[in-house]
Short mmCIF file of C-alpha atoms in Angstrom, two decimals:
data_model
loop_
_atom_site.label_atom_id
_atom_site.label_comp_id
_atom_site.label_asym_id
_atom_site.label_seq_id
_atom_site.Cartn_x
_atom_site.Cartn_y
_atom_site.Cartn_z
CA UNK A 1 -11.93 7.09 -9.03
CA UNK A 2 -9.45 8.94 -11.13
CA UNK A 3 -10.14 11.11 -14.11
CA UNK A 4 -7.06 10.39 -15.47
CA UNK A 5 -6.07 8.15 -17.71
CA UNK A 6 -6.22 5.73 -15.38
CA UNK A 7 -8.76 4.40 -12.45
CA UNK A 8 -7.95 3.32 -9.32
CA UNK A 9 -10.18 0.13 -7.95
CA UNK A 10 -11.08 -2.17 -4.87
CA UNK A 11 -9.67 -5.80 -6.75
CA UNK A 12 -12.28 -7.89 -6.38
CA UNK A 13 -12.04 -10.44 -9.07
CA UNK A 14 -9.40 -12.99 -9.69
CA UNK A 15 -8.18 -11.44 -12.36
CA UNK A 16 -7.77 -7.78 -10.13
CA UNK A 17 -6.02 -9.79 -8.11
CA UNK A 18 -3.04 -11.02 -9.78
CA UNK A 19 -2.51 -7.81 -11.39
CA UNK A 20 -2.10 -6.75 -7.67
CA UNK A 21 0.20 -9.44 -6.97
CA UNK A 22 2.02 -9.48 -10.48
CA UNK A 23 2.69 -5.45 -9.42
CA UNK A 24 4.06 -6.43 -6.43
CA UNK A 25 6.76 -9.00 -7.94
CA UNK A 26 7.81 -6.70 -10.33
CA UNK A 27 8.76 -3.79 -7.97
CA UNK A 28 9.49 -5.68 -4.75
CA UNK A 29 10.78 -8.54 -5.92
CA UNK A 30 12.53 -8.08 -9.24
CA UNK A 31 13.45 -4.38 -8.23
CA UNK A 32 14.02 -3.90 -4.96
CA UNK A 33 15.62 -7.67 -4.21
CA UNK A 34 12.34 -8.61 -1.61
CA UNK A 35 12.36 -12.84 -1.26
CA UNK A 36 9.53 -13.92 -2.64
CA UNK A 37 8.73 -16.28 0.26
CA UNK A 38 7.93 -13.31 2.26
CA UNK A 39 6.71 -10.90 -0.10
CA UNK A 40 2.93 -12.51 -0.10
CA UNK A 41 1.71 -13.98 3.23
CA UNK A 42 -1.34 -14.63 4.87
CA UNK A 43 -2.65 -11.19 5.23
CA UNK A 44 -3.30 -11.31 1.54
CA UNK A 45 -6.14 -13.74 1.56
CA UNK A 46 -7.90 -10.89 3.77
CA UNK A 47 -6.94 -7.58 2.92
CA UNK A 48 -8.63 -4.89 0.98
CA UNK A 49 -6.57 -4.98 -1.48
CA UNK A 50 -6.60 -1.64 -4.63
CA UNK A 51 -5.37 -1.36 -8.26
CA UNK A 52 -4.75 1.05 -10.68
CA UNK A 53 -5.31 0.41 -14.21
CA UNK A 54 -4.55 2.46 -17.37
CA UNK A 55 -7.33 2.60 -19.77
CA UNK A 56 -5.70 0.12 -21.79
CA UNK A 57 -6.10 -2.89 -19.22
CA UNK A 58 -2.33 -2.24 -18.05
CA UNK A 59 -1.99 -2.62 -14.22
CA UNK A 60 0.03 0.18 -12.76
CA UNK A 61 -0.23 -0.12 -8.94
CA UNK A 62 -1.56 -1.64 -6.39
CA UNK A 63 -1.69 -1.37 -2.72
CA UNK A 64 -3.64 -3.08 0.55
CA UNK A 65 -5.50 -2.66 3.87
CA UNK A 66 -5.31 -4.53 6.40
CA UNK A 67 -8.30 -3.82 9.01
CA UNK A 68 -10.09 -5.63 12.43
CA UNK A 69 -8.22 -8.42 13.80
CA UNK A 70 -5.64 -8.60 10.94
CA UNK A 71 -4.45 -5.24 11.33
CA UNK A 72 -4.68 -5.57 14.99
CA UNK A 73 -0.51 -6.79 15.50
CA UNK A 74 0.53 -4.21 13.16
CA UNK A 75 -1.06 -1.25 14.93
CA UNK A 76 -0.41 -2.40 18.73
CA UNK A 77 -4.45 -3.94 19.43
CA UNK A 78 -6.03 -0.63 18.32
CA UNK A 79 -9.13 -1.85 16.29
CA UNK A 80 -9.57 1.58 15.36
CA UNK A 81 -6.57 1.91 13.30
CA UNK A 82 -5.87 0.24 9.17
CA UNK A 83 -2.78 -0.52 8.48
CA UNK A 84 -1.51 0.58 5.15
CA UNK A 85 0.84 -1.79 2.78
CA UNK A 86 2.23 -3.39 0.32
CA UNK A 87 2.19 -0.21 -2.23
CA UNK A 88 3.89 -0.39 -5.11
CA UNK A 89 3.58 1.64 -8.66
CA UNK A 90 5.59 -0.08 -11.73
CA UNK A 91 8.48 2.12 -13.09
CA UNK A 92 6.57 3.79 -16.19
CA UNK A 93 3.95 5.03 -14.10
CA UNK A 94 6.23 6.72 -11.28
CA UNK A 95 5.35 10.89 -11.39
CA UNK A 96 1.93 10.28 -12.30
CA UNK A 97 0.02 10.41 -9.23
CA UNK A 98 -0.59 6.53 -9.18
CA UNK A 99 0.82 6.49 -5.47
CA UNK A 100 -1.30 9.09 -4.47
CA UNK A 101 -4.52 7.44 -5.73
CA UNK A 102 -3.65 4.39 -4.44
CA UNK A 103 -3.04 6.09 -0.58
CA UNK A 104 -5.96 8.03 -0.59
CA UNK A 105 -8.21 4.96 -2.11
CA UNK A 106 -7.57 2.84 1.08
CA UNK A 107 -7.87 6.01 3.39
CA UNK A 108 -11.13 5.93 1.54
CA UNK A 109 -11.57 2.44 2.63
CA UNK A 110 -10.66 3.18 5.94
CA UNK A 111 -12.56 5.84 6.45
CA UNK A 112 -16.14 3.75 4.98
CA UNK A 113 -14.93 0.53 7.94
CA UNK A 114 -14.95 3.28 10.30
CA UNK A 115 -11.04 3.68 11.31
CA UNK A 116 -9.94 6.87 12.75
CA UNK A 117 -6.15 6.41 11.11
CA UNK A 118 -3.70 4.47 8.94
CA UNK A 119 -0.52 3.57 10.41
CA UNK A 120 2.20 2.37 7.40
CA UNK A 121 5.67 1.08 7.24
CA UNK A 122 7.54 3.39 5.37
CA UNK A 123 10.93 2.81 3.31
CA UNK A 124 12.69 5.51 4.56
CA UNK A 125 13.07 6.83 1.28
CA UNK A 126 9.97 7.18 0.50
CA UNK A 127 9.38 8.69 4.44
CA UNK A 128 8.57 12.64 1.72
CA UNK A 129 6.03 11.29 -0.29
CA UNK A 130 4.34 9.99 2.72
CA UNK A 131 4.63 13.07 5.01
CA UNK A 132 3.21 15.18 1.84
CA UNK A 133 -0.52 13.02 2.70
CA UNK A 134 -0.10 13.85 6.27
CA UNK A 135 1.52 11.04 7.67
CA UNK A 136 3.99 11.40 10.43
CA UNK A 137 7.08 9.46 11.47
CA UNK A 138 6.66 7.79 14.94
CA UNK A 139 9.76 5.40 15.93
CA UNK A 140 13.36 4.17 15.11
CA UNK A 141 14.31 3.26 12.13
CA UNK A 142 14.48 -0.63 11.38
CA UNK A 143 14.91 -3.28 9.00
CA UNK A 144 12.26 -4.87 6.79
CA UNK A 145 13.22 -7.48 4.03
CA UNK A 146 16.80 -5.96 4.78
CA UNK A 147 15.12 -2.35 3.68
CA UNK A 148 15.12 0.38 6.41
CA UNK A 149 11.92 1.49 7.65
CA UNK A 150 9.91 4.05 9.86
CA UNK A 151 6.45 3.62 11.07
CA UNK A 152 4.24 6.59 9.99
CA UNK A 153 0.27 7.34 10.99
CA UNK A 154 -1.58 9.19 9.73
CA UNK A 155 -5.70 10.40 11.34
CA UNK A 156 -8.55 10.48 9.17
#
């Protein structure tokens, strides 16, 4: 939890869980051009999935884990490893450390299912803030949603 002026939570509830989702539309969808027939699939209905919240109710970011079997095609089998996705902080709360509670809340998740690392796919823009927690870079470069990507790891 944060001691900010905001807190970072496992969604649980219904309600958690649109905010999540509503999170994601706004910043994948409506900013970055994502479809929305392929921004929310399957591996929502299992994933860990976090939020931050200001203190006023506000949702700010969210981000999931995918772990087990539904991690399994992300990470090549390993059972051993999360994968790390879907993050996503709204515009007003960029520069406020809501990224970086989000990452290490489901490396804190992780960690508690008993995974050694998370693996992510990173927006190659985004491949600094990443390498700042300790993940590396492993991999070409490719295309996700028409964004370029790298896969990063990093061990807990």
């Amino acid at each position: 939890m944060s001691t900010r002026a905001y807190d970072v939570r496992i969604a649980e509830d219904p309600a958690d869980l649109e905010a999540c989702f509503a999170v994601r539309k706004e910043v994948f969808v409506g900013e970055q051009g994502v479809p929305e027939d392929i921004e929310y699939d399957a591996y929502d209905a299992v994933a860990l999935h976090v939020l931050a919240v200001r203190d006023d109710g506000m949702p700010l970011g969210t981000g999931r884990l995918l772990h087990g079997e539904a991690a399994a095609a992300k990470v090549d089998g390993d059972l051993s490893v999360g994968s790390l996705g879907r993050l996503a902080v709204t515009r007003e709360a960029r520069g406020l450390g809501v990224g970086v509670a989000l990452v290490r809340a489901i490396e804190d998740a992780a960690r508690a299912r008993g995974l050694r690392a998370v693996d992510l796919h990173a927006q190659t823009h985004a491949l600094g803030f990443y390498e700042r927690l300790g993940y590396e870079a492993y991999g070409p470069e490719y295309p996700e949603a028409g964004i370029p990507h790298r896969a990063m790891r990093r061990t807990l």
